[in-house]
mmCIF file with all atom_site columns, C-alpha atoms and ligand atoms in Angstrom:
data_model
loop_
_atom_site.group_PDB
_atom_site.id
_atom_site.type_symbol
_atom_site.label_atom_id
_atom_site.label_alt_id
_atom_site.label_comp_id
_atom_site.label_asym_id
_atom_site.label_entity_id
_atom_site.label_seq_id
_atom_site.pdbx_PDB_ins_code
_atom_site.Cartn_x
_atom_site.Cartn_y
_atom_site.Cartn_z
_atom_site.occupancy
_atom_site.B_iso_or_equiv
_atom_site.pdbx_formal_charge
_atom_site.auth_seq_id
_atom_site.auth_comp_id
_atom_site.auth_asym_id
_atom_site.auth_atom_id
_atom_site.pdbx_PDB_model_num
ATOM   1   C CA  . UNK A 1 1   ? 0.000   0.000  0.000   1.00 79.00 ? 1   UNK A CA  1
ATOM   2   C CA  . UNK A 1 2   ? 1.807   3.122  -1.232  1.00 92.00 ? 2   UNK A CA  1
ATOM   3   C CA  . UNK A 1 3   ? 0.757   6.446  0.207   1.00 96.00 ? 3   UNK A CA  1
ATOM   4   C CA  . UNK A 1 4   ? 1.798   9.563  -1.667  1.00 98.00 ? 4   UNK A CA  1
ATOM   5   C CA  . UNK A 1 5   ? 2.190   13.239 -0.848  1.00 98.00 ? 5   UNK A CA  1
ATOM   6   C CA  . UNK A 1 6   ? 2.042   15.988 -3.483  1.00 98.00 ? 6   UNK A CA  1
ATOM   7   C CA  . UNK A 1 7   ? 3.551   19.069 -1.820  1.00 97.00 ? 7   UNK A CA  1
ATOM   8   C CA  . UNK A 1 8   ? 3.676   22.536 -3.330  1.00 96.00 ? 8   UNK A CA  1
ATOM   9   C CA  . UNK A 1 9   ? 2.791   26.190 -3.049  1.00 96.00 ? 9   UNK A CA  1
ATOM   10  C CA  . UNK A 1 10  ? -0.328  25.987 -5.261  1.00 97.00 ? 10  UNK A CA  1
ATOM   11  C CA  . UNK A 1 11  ? -0.584  29.801 -5.296  1.00 97.00 ? 11  UNK A CA  1
ATOM   12  C CA  . UNK A 1 12  ? -3.022  29.348 -7.023  1.00 97.00 ? 12  UNK A CA  1
ATOM   13  C CA  . UNK A 1 13  ? -3.817  25.825 -8.208  1.00 98.00 ? 13  UNK A CA  1
ATOM   14  C CA  . UNK A 1 14  ? -3.772  25.543 -12.036 1.00 97.00 ? 14  UNK A CA  1
ATOM   15  C CA  . UNK A 1 15  ? -4.951  22.979 -14.593 1.00 97.00 ? 15  UNK A CA  1
ATOM   16  C CA  . UNK A 1 16  ? -1.319  21.749 -14.612 1.00 96.00 ? 16  UNK A CA  1
ATOM   17  C CA  . UNK A 1 17  ? -1.517  20.841 -10.904 1.00 97.00 ? 17  UNK A CA  1
ATOM   18  C CA  . UNK A 1 18  ? -4.981  19.301 -11.345 1.00 97.00 ? 18  UNK A CA  1
ATOM   19  C CA  . UNK A 1 19  ? -3.656  17.124 -14.162 1.00 96.00 ? 19  UNK A CA  1
ATOM   20  C CA  . UNK A 1 20  ? -0.813  15.868 -11.924 1.00 96.00 ? 20  UNK A CA  1
ATOM   21  C CA  . UNK A 1 21  ? -3.275  15.238 -9.054  1.00 97.00 ? 21  UNK A CA  1
ATOM   22  C CA  . UNK A 1 22  ? -5.625  13.208 -11.277 1.00 96.00 ? 22  UNK A CA  1
ATOM   23  C CA  . UNK A 1 23  ? -2.829  11.099 -12.694 1.00 96.00 ? 23  UNK A CA  1
ATOM   24  C CA  . UNK A 1 24  ? -1.104  10.531 -9.340  1.00 97.00 ? 24  UNK A CA  1
ATOM   25  C CA  . UNK A 1 25  ? -4.382  9.577  -7.686  1.00 96.00 ? 25  UNK A CA  1
ATOM   26  C CA  . UNK A 1 26  ? -4.814  6.692  -10.087 1.00 95.00 ? 26  UNK A CA  1
ATOM   27  C CA  . UNK A 1 27  ? -1.265  5.438  -9.450  1.00 96.00 ? 27  UNK A CA  1
ATOM   28  C CA  . UNK A 1 28  ? -1.244  5.330  -5.632  1.00 95.00 ? 28  UNK A CA  1
ATOM   29  C CA  . UNK A 1 29  ? -3.483  3.888  -2.933  1.00 90.00 ? 29  UNK A CA  1
ATOM   30  C CA  . UNK A 1 30  ? -3.861  7.248  -1.289  1.00 95.00 ? 30  UNK A CA  1
ATOM   31  C CA  . UNK A 1 31  ? -2.859  10.781 -2.251  1.00 97.00 ? 31  UNK A CA  1
ATOM   32  C CA  . UNK A 1 32  ? -2.568  13.837 -0.034  1.00 98.00 ? 32  UNK A CA  1
ATOM   33  C CA  . UNK A 1 33  ? -2.073  17.235 -1.621  1.00 98.00 ? 33  UNK A CA  1
ATOM   34  C CA  . UNK A 1 34  ? -0.257  19.461 0.868   1.00 98.00 ? 34  UNK A CA  1
ATOM   35  C CA  . UNK A 1 35  ? 0.099   23.225 0.742   1.00 97.00 ? 35  UNK A CA  1
ATOM   36  C CA  . UNK A 1 36  ? 3.482   24.305 2.001   1.00 96.00 ? 36  UNK A CA  1
ATOM   37  C CA  . UNK A 1 37  ? 3.349   27.218 4.399   1.00 92.00 ? 37  UNK A CA  1
ATOM   38  C CA  . UNK A 1 38  ? 6.604   28.810 3.293   1.00 82.00 ? 38  UNK A CA  1
ATOM   39  C CA  . UNK A 1 39  ? 7.528   31.913 5.296   1.00 73.00 ? 39  UNK A CA  1
ATOM   40  C CA  . UNK A 1 40  ? 10.170  32.835 2.710   1.00 69.00 ? 40  UNK A CA  1
ATOM   41  C CA  . UNK A 1 41  ? 7.622   33.482 -0.043  1.00 74.00 ? 41  UNK A CA  1
ATOM   42  C CA  . UNK A 1 42  ? 4.941   36.158 -0.034  1.00 89.00 ? 42  UNK A CA  1
ATOM   43  C CA  . UNK A 1 43  ? 1.987   34.402 -1.608  1.00 94.00 ? 43  UNK A CA  1
ATOM   44  C CA  . UNK A 1 44  ? -1.121  35.939 -3.189  1.00 95.00 ? 44  UNK A CA  1
ATOM   45  C CA  . UNK A 1 45  ? -3.403  33.542 -1.282  1.00 96.00 ? 45  UNK A CA  1
ATOM   46  C CA  . UNK A 1 46  ? -3.208  32.527 2.380   1.00 96.00 ? 46  UNK A CA  1
ATOM   47  C CA  . UNK A 1 47  ? -2.575  28.878 3.205   1.00 96.00 ? 47  UNK A CA  1
ATOM   48  C CA  . UNK A 1 48  ? -6.242  28.405 4.192   1.00 97.00 ? 48  UNK A CA  1
ATOM   49  C CA  . UNK A 1 49  ? -7.436  29.968 0.935   1.00 97.00 ? 49  UNK A CA  1
ATOM   50  C CA  . UNK A 1 50  ? -5.147  27.662 -1.058  1.00 98.00 ? 50  UNK A CA  1
ATOM   51  C CA  . UNK A 1 51  ? -6.324  24.592 0.877   1.00 98.00 ? 51  UNK A CA  1
ATOM   52  C CA  . UNK A 1 52  ? -9.964  25.561 0.234   1.00 98.00 ? 52  UNK A CA  1
ATOM   53  C CA  . UNK A 1 53  ? -9.321  26.137 -3.476  1.00 98.00 ? 53  UNK A CA  1
ATOM   54  C CA  . UNK A 1 54  ? -7.640  22.727 -3.776  1.00 98.00 ? 54  UNK A CA  1
ATOM   55  C CA  . UNK A 1 55  ? -10.486 20.987 -1.884  1.00 98.00 ? 55  UNK A CA  1
ATOM   56  C CA  . UNK A 1 56  ? -12.940 22.624 -4.238  1.00 97.00 ? 56  UNK A CA  1
ATOM   57  C CA  . UNK A 1 57  ? -11.184 21.635 -7.481  1.00 97.00 ? 57  UNK A CA  1
ATOM   58  C CA  . UNK A 1 58  ? -10.470 18.087 -6.214  1.00 96.00 ? 58  UNK A CA  1
ATOM   59  C CA  . UNK A 1 59  ? -13.999 17.409 -4.977  1.00 94.00 ? 59  UNK A CA  1
ATOM   60  C CA  . UNK A 1 60  ? -14.805 15.065 -7.890  1.00 92.00 ? 60  UNK A CA  1
ATOM   61  C CA  . UNK A 1 61  ? -11.530 13.104 -7.590  1.00 93.00 ? 61  UNK A CA  1
ATOM   62  C CA  . UNK A 1 62  ? -12.105 10.204 -5.193  1.00 90.00 ? 62  UNK A CA  1
ATOM   63  C CA  . UNK A 1 63  ? -9.922  9.729  -2.137  1.00 88.00 ? 63  UNK A CA  1
ATOM   64  C CA  . UNK A 1 64  ? -7.911  12.958 -2.264  1.00 96.00 ? 64  UNK A CA  1
ATOM   65  C CA  . UNK A 1 65  ? -6.984  14.629 1.010   1.00 97.00 ? 65  UNK A CA  1
ATOM   66  C CA  . UNK A 1 66  ? -5.850  18.256 1.131   1.00 98.00 ? 66  UNK A CA  1
ATOM   67  C CA  . UNK A 1 67  ? -3.781  19.539 4.037   1.00 97.00 ? 67  UNK A CA  1
ATOM   68  C CA  . UNK A 1 68  ? -1.164  22.144 4.854   1.00 97.00 ? 68  UNK A CA  1
ATOM   69  C CA  . UNK A 1 69  ? 2.182   21.937 6.577   1.00 97.00 ? 69  UNK A CA  1
ATOM   70  C CA  . UNK A 1 70  ? 5.122   24.070 7.660   1.00 95.00 ? 70  UNK A CA  1
ATOM   71  C CA  . UNK A 1 71  ? 8.788   23.200 7.796   1.00 94.00 ? 71  UNK A CA  1
ATOM   72  C CA  . UNK A 1 72  ? 10.686  20.614 5.833   1.00 95.00 ? 72  UNK A CA  1
ATOM   73  C CA  . UNK A 1 73  ? 8.856   18.366 3.403   1.00 96.00 ? 73  UNK A CA  1
ATOM   74  C CA  . UNK A 1 74  ? 11.203  15.533 4.441   1.00 97.00 ? 74  UNK A CA  1
ATOM   75  C CA  . UNK A 1 75  ? 10.151  15.870 8.110   1.00 97.00 ? 75  UNK A CA  1
ATOM   76  C CA  . UNK A 1 76  ? 6.475   15.927 7.177   1.00 97.00 ? 76  UNK A CA  1
ATOM   77  C CA  . UNK A 1 77  ? 6.938   12.861 4.987   1.00 97.00 ? 77  UNK A CA  1
ATOM   78  C CA  . UNK A 1 78  ? 8.767   10.956 7.698   1.00 96.00 ? 78  UNK A CA  1
ATOM   79  C CA  . UNK A 1 79  ? 6.455   11.936 10.543  1.00 96.00 ? 79  UNK A CA  1
ATOM   80  C CA  . UNK A 1 80  ? 3.362   10.909 8.580   1.00 97.00 ? 80  UNK A CA  1
ATOM   81  C CA  . UNK A 1 81  ? 4.750   7.745  6.991   1.00 96.00 ? 81  UNK A CA  1
ATOM   82  C CA  . UNK A 1 82  ? 4.481   8.718  3.314   1.00 97.00 ? 82  UNK A CA  1
ATOM   83  C CA  . UNK A 1 83  ? 6.232   6.394  0.837   1.00 96.00 ? 83  UNK A CA  1
ATOM   84  C CA  . UNK A 1 84  ? 6.241   8.707  -2.149  1.00 98.00 ? 84  UNK A CA  1
ATOM   85  C CA  . UNK A 1 85  ? 6.674   12.415 -2.852  1.00 98.00 ? 85  UNK A CA  1
ATOM   86  C CA  . UNK A 1 86  ? 5.028   13.478 -6.109  1.00 98.00 ? 86  UNK A CA  1
ATOM   87  C CA  . UNK A 1 87  ? 6.452   16.345 -8.139  1.00 97.00 ? 87  UNK A CA  1
ATOM   88  C CA  . UNK A 1 88  ? 5.628   17.569 -11.622 1.00 95.00 ? 88  UNK A CA  1
ATOM   89  C CA  . UNK A 1 89  ? 8.227   18.218 -14.307 1.00 93.00 ? 89  UNK A CA  1
ATOM   90  C CA  . UNK A 1 90  ? 7.451   20.686 -17.052 1.00 90.00 ? 90  UNK A CA  1
ATOM   91  C CA  . UNK A 1 91  ? 10.748  21.421 -18.748 1.00 83.00 ? 91  UNK A CA  1
ATOM   92  C CA  . UNK A 1 92  ? 14.502  21.178 -18.357 1.00 81.00 ? 92  UNK A CA  1
ATOM   93  C CA  . UNK A 1 93  ? 14.293  24.357 -16.284 1.00 82.00 ? 93  UNK A CA  1
ATOM   94  C CA  . UNK A 1 94  ? 12.432  22.435 -13.541 1.00 85.00 ? 94  UNK A CA  1
ATOM   95  C CA  . UNK A 1 95  ? 14.835  19.532 -13.681 1.00 90.00 ? 95  UNK A CA  1
ATOM   96  C CA  . UNK A 1 96  ? 17.938  20.784 -11.894 1.00 92.00 ? 96  UNK A CA  1
ATOM   97  C CA  . UNK A 1 97  ? 16.091  22.155 -8.866  1.00 93.00 ? 97  UNK A CA  1
ATOM   98  C CA  . UNK A 1 98  ? 13.759  19.160 -8.644  1.00 94.00 ? 98  UNK A CA  1
ATOM   99  C CA  . UNK A 1 99  ? 16.646  16.690 -8.896  1.00 95.00 ? 99  UNK A CA  1
ATOM   100 C CA  . UNK A 1 100 ? 18.492  18.470 -6.082  1.00 96.00 ? 100 UNK A CA  1
ATOM   101 C CA  . UNK A 1 101 ? 15.376  18.528 -3.897  1.00 96.00 ? 101 UNK A CA  1
ATOM   102 C CA  . UNK A 1 102 ? 14.672  14.847 -4.560  1.00 97.00 ? 102 UNK A CA  1
ATOM   103 C CA  . UNK A 1 103 ? 18.210  13.855 -3.634  1.00 97.00 ? 103 UNK A CA  1
ATOM   104 C CA  . UNK A 1 104 ? 18.190  16.030 -0.520  1.00 97.00 ? 104 UNK A CA  1
ATOM   105 C CA  . UNK A 1 105 ? 14.842  14.600 0.565   1.00 97.00 ? 105 UNK A CA  1
ATOM   106 C CA  . UNK A 1 106 ? 16.125  11.071 0.006   1.00 96.00 ? 106 UNK A CA  1
ATOM   107 C CA  . UNK A 1 107 ? 19.001  11.791 2.406   1.00 97.00 ? 107 UNK A CA  1
ATOM   108 C CA  . UNK A 1 108 ? 16.709  13.385 4.997   1.00 97.00 ? 108 UNK A CA  1
ATOM   109 C CA  . UNK A 1 109 ? 13.829  10.910 4.639   1.00 96.00 ? 109 UNK A CA  1
ATOM   110 C CA  . UNK A 1 110 ? 15.385  7.659  3.383   1.00 96.00 ? 110 UNK A CA  1
ATOM   111 C CA  . UNK A 1 111 ? 12.077  5.798  3.624   1.00 93.00 ? 111 UNK A CA  1
ATOM   112 C CA  . UNK A 1 112 ? 10.505  7.821  0.829   1.00 96.00 ? 112 UNK A CA  1
ATOM   113 C CA  . UNK A 1 113 ? 11.173  8.228  -2.891  1.00 97.00 ? 113 UNK A CA  1
ATOM   114 C CA  . UNK A 1 114 ? 10.296  11.102 -5.190  1.00 97.00 ? 114 UNK A CA  1
ATOM   115 C CA  . UNK A 1 115 ? 8.240   10.197 -8.248  1.00 97.00 ? 115 UNK A CA  1
ATOM   116 C CA  . UNK A 1 116 ? 8.094   12.714 -11.091 1.00 96.00 ? 116 UNK A CA  1
ATOM   117 C CA  . UNK A 1 117 ? 5.129   12.990 -13.376 1.00 96.00 ? 117 UNK A CA  1
ATOM   118 C CA  . UNK A 1 118 ? 5.961   14.749 -16.628 1.00 92.00 ? 118 UNK A CA  1
ATOM   119 C CA  . UNK A 1 119 ? 3.445   17.390 -17.529 1.00 89.00 ? 119 UNK A CA  1
ATOM   120 C CA  . UNK A 1 120 ? 0.755   16.751 -20.099 1.00 90.00 ? 120 UNK A CA  1
ATOM   121 C CA  . UNK A 1 121 ? 1.858   18.677 -23.195 1.00 90.00 ? 121 UNK A CA  1
ATOM   122 C CA  . UNK A 1 122 ? -1.049  21.109 -23.113 1.00 92.00 ? 122 UNK A CA  1
ATOM   123 C CA  . UNK A 1 123 ? 0.059   22.354 -19.667 1.00 93.00 ? 123 UNK A CA  1
ATOM   124 C CA  . UNK A 1 124 ? 3.820   22.376 -20.237 1.00 91.00 ? 124 UNK A CA  1
ATOM   125 C CA  . UNK A 1 125 ? 3.962   26.181 -20.327 1.00 92.00 ? 125 UNK A CA  1
ATOM   126 C CA  . UNK A 1 126 ? 1.678   26.731 -17.345 1.00 95.00 ? 126 UNK A CA  1
ATOM   127 C CA  . UNK A 1 127 ? 2.793   28.093 -13.971 1.00 95.00 ? 127 UNK A CA  1
ATOM   128 C CA  . UNK A 1 128 ? 1.053   29.839 -11.071 1.00 96.00 ? 128 UNK A CA  1
ATOM   129 C CA  . UNK A 1 129 ? 3.381   32.807 -11.601 1.00 95.00 ? 129 UNK A CA  1
ATOM   130 C CA  . UNK A 1 130 ? 2.313   33.270 -15.227 1.00 95.00 ? 130 UNK A CA  1
ATOM   131 C CA  . UNK A 1 131 ? -1.352  32.984 -14.287 1.00 97.00 ? 131 UNK A CA  1
ATOM   132 C CA  . UNK A 1 132 ? -0.940  35.737 -11.684 1.00 96.00 ? 132 UNK A CA  1
ATOM   133 C CA  . UNK A 1 133 ? 0.900   37.959 -14.158 1.00 96.00 ? 133 UNK A CA  1
ATOM   134 C CA  . UNK A 1 134 ? -1.753  37.602 -16.847 1.00 96.00 ? 134 UNK A CA  1
ATOM   135 C CA  . UNK A 1 135 ? -4.557  38.163 -14.312 1.00 96.00 ? 135 UNK A CA  1
ATOM   136 C CA  . UNK A 1 136 ? -2.821  41.205 -12.863 1.00 95.00 ? 136 UNK A CA  1
ATOM   137 C CA  . UNK A 1 137 ? -3.063  42.903 -16.255 1.00 95.00 ? 137 UNK A CA  1
ATOM   138 C CA  . UNK A 1 138 ? -6.679  41.784 -16.694 1.00 94.00 ? 138 UNK A CA  1
ATOM   139 C CA  . UNK A 1 139 ? -5.920  39.066 -19.279 1.00 96.00 ? 139 UNK A CA  1
ATOM   140 C CA  . UNK A 1 140 ? -7.960  35.941 -19.982 1.00 97.00 ? 140 UNK A CA  1
ATOM   141 C CA  . UNK A 1 141 ? -6.920  33.091 -17.658 1.00 97.00 ? 141 UNK A CA  1
ATOM   142 C CA  . UNK A 1 142 ? -9.819  30.776 -18.458 1.00 97.00 ? 142 UNK A CA  1
ATOM   143 C CA  . UNK A 1 143 ? -7.519  28.245 -20.158 1.00 96.00 ? 143 UNK A CA  1
ATOM   144 C CA  . UNK A 1 144 ? -5.213  28.101 -17.150 1.00 97.00 ? 144 UNK A CA  1
ATOM   145 C CA  . UNK A 1 145 ? -7.474  27.695 -14.098 1.00 98.00 ? 145 UNK A CA  1
ATOM   146 C CA  . UNK A 1 146 ? -11.083 26.629 -13.389 1.00 97.00 ? 146 UNK A CA  1
ATOM   147 C CA  . UNK A 1 147 ? -13.686 29.410 -13.541 1.00 97.00 ? 147 UNK A CA  1
ATOM   148 C CA  . UNK A 1 148 ? -14.227 29.705 -9.783  1.00 97.00 ? 148 UNK A CA  1
ATOM   149 C CA  . UNK A 1 149 ? -10.458 29.958 -9.178  1.00 98.00 ? 149 UNK A CA  1
ATOM   150 C CA  . UNK A 1 150 ? -10.179 32.662 -11.860 1.00 98.00 ? 150 UNK A CA  1
ATOM   151 C CA  . UNK A 1 151 ? -12.901 34.645 -10.067 1.00 97.00 ? 151 UNK A CA  1
ATOM   152 C CA  . UNK A 1 152 ? -10.981 34.430 -6.773  1.00 97.00 ? 152 UNK A CA  1
ATOM   153 C CA  . UNK A 1 153 ? -7.754  35.585 -8.443  1.00 97.00 ? 153 UNK A CA  1
ATOM   154 C CA  . UNK A 1 154 ? -9.442  38.632 -10.018 1.00 96.00 ? 154 UNK A CA  1
ATOM   155 C CA  . UNK A 1 155 ? -11.139 39.411 -6.707  1.00 95.00 ? 155 UNK A CA  1
ATOM   156 C CA  . UNK A 1 156 ? -7.711  39.460 -5.014  1.00 93.00 ? 156 UNK A CA  1
ATOM   157 C CA  . UNK A 1 157 ? -6.268  41.858 -7.576  1.00 91.00 ? 157 UNK A CA  1
ATOM   158 C CA  . UNK A 1 158 ? -9.362  44.113 -7.401  1.00 83.00 ? 158 UNK A CA  1
ATOM   159 C CA  . UNK A 1 159 ? -8.834  44.486 -3.655  1.00 65.00 ? 159 UNK A CA  1
ATOM   160 C CA  . UNK A 1 160 ? -5.146  45.397 -4.019  1.00 60.00 ? 160 UNK A CA  1
HETATM 161 P P1  . LIG B 2 .   ? 6.585   24.938 -5.835  1.00 65.50 ? 201 LIG B P1  1
HETATM 162 O O1  . LIG B 2 .   ? 6.141   23.722 -5.082  1.00 65.50 ? 201 LIG B O1  1
HETATM 163 O O2  . LIG B 2 .   ? 7.943   24.767 -6.483  1.00 65.50 ? 201 LIG B O2  1
HETATM 164 O O3  . LIG B 2 .   ? 6.431   26.238 -5.099  1.00 65.50 ? 201 LIG B O3  1
HETATM 165 P P2  . LIG B 2 .   ? 4.142   24.854 -7.412  1.00 65.50 ? 201 LIG B P2  1
HETATM 166 O O4  . LIG B 2 .   ? 3.245   24.893 -6.241  1.00 65.50 ? 201 LIG B O4  1
HETATM 167 O O5  . LIG B 2 .   ? 3.781   25.784 -8.545  1.00 65.50 ? 201 LIG B O5  1
HETATM 168 O O6  . LIG B 2 .   ? 5.649   25.099 -7.113  1.00 65.50 ? 201 LIG B O6  1
HETATM 169 O O7  . LIG B 2 .   ? 4.142   23.387 -8.013  1.00 65.50 ? 201 LIG B O7  1
HETATM 170 C C1  . LIG B 2 .   ? 4.111   22.207 -7.259  1.00 65.50 ? 201 LIG B C1  1
HETATM 171 C C2  . LIG B 2 .   ? 4.587   21.080 -8.141  1.00 65.50 ? 201 LIG B C2  1
HETATM 172 O O8  . LIG B 2 .   ? 3.765   20.984 -9.304  1.00 65.50 ? 201 LIG B O8  1
HETATM 173 C C3  . LIG B 2 .   ? 6.016   21.231 -8.669  1.00 65.50 ? 201 LIG B C3  1
HETATM 174 O O9  . LIG B 2 .   ? 6.594   19.949 -8.736  1.00 65.50 ? 201 LIG B O9  1
HETATM 175 C C4  . LIG B 2 .   ? 5.827   21.794 -10.061 1.00 65.50 ? 201 LIG B C4  1
HETATM 176 O O10 . LIG B 2 .   ? 6.907   21.442 -10.904 1.00 65.50 ? 201 LIG B O10 1
HETATM 177 C C5  . LIG B 2 .   ? 4.560   21.078 -10.466 1.00 65.50 ? 201 LIG B C5  1
HETATM 178 N N1  . LIG B 2 .   ? 3.844   21.830 -11.492 1.00 65.50 ? 201 LIG B N1  1
HETATM 179 C C6  . LIG B 2 .   ? 3.514   23.141 -11.505 1.00 65.50 ? 201 LIG B C6  1
HETATM 180 N N2  . LIG B 2 .   ? 2.884   23.480 -12.643 1.00 65.50 ? 201 LIG B N2  1
HETATM 181 C C7  . LIG B 2 .   ? 2.818   22.346 -13.393 1.00 65.50 ? 201 LIG B C7  1
HETATM 182 C C8  . LIG B 2 .   ? 2.317   22.043 -14.707 1.00 65.50 ? 201 LIG B C8  1
HETATM 183 N N3  . LIG B 2 .   ? 1.788   22.982 -15.482 1.00 65.50 ? 201 LIG B N3  1
HETATM 184 N N4  . LIG B 2 .   ? 2.431   20.756 -15.127 1.00 65.50 ? 201 LIG B N4  1
HETATM 185 C C9  . LIG B 2 .   ? 3.000   19.815 -14.338 1.00 65.50 ? 201 LIG B C9  1
HETATM 186 N N5  . LIG B 2 .   ? 3.516   20.043 -13.121 1.00 65.50 ? 201 LIG B N5  1
HETATM 187 C C10 . LIG B 2 .   ? 3.427   21.287 -12.649 1.00 65.50 ? 201 LIG B C10 1
#
């Protein structure tokens, strides 16, 4: 029984993340998506908002849990007995950082392995950062995120 954790910032969740979640959920017995509460970044959405957005977009995918955590992913993985860390790979640019993280996590949490899912081609260009940039200038983000998430992003920028 392999239990997997998909950690990330998800600020905000995009169709690229949802694609990884769907595919990972069919590969493992259980999948938890975990929002990292990273003090070093200044996110657009609070951790609670990101957890709620993920719960909403994952509601039709059976057996997905959404949580949040602070601190090292390796500690979280070890303390909760996860076997697998899921990460998505879009392009060579992701590779170097992801490889380093995977190797570091393997040293810190030897009981777990990182499994990479390569992005579906239609989402290869997609990142939360790009979505925020396009939305900031009032562009159309309907191809990047579900409608209700797009509304929340525009609401955030309207308030700023
Ligand atoms: P990070 O965890 O580095 O802050 P994100 O929250 O944006 O970044 O992403 C979490 C994980 O999902 C990372 O492994 C990232 O490479 C992956 N990911 C992000 N966007 C996509 C996409 N469009 N297709 C596949 N994987 C993606």
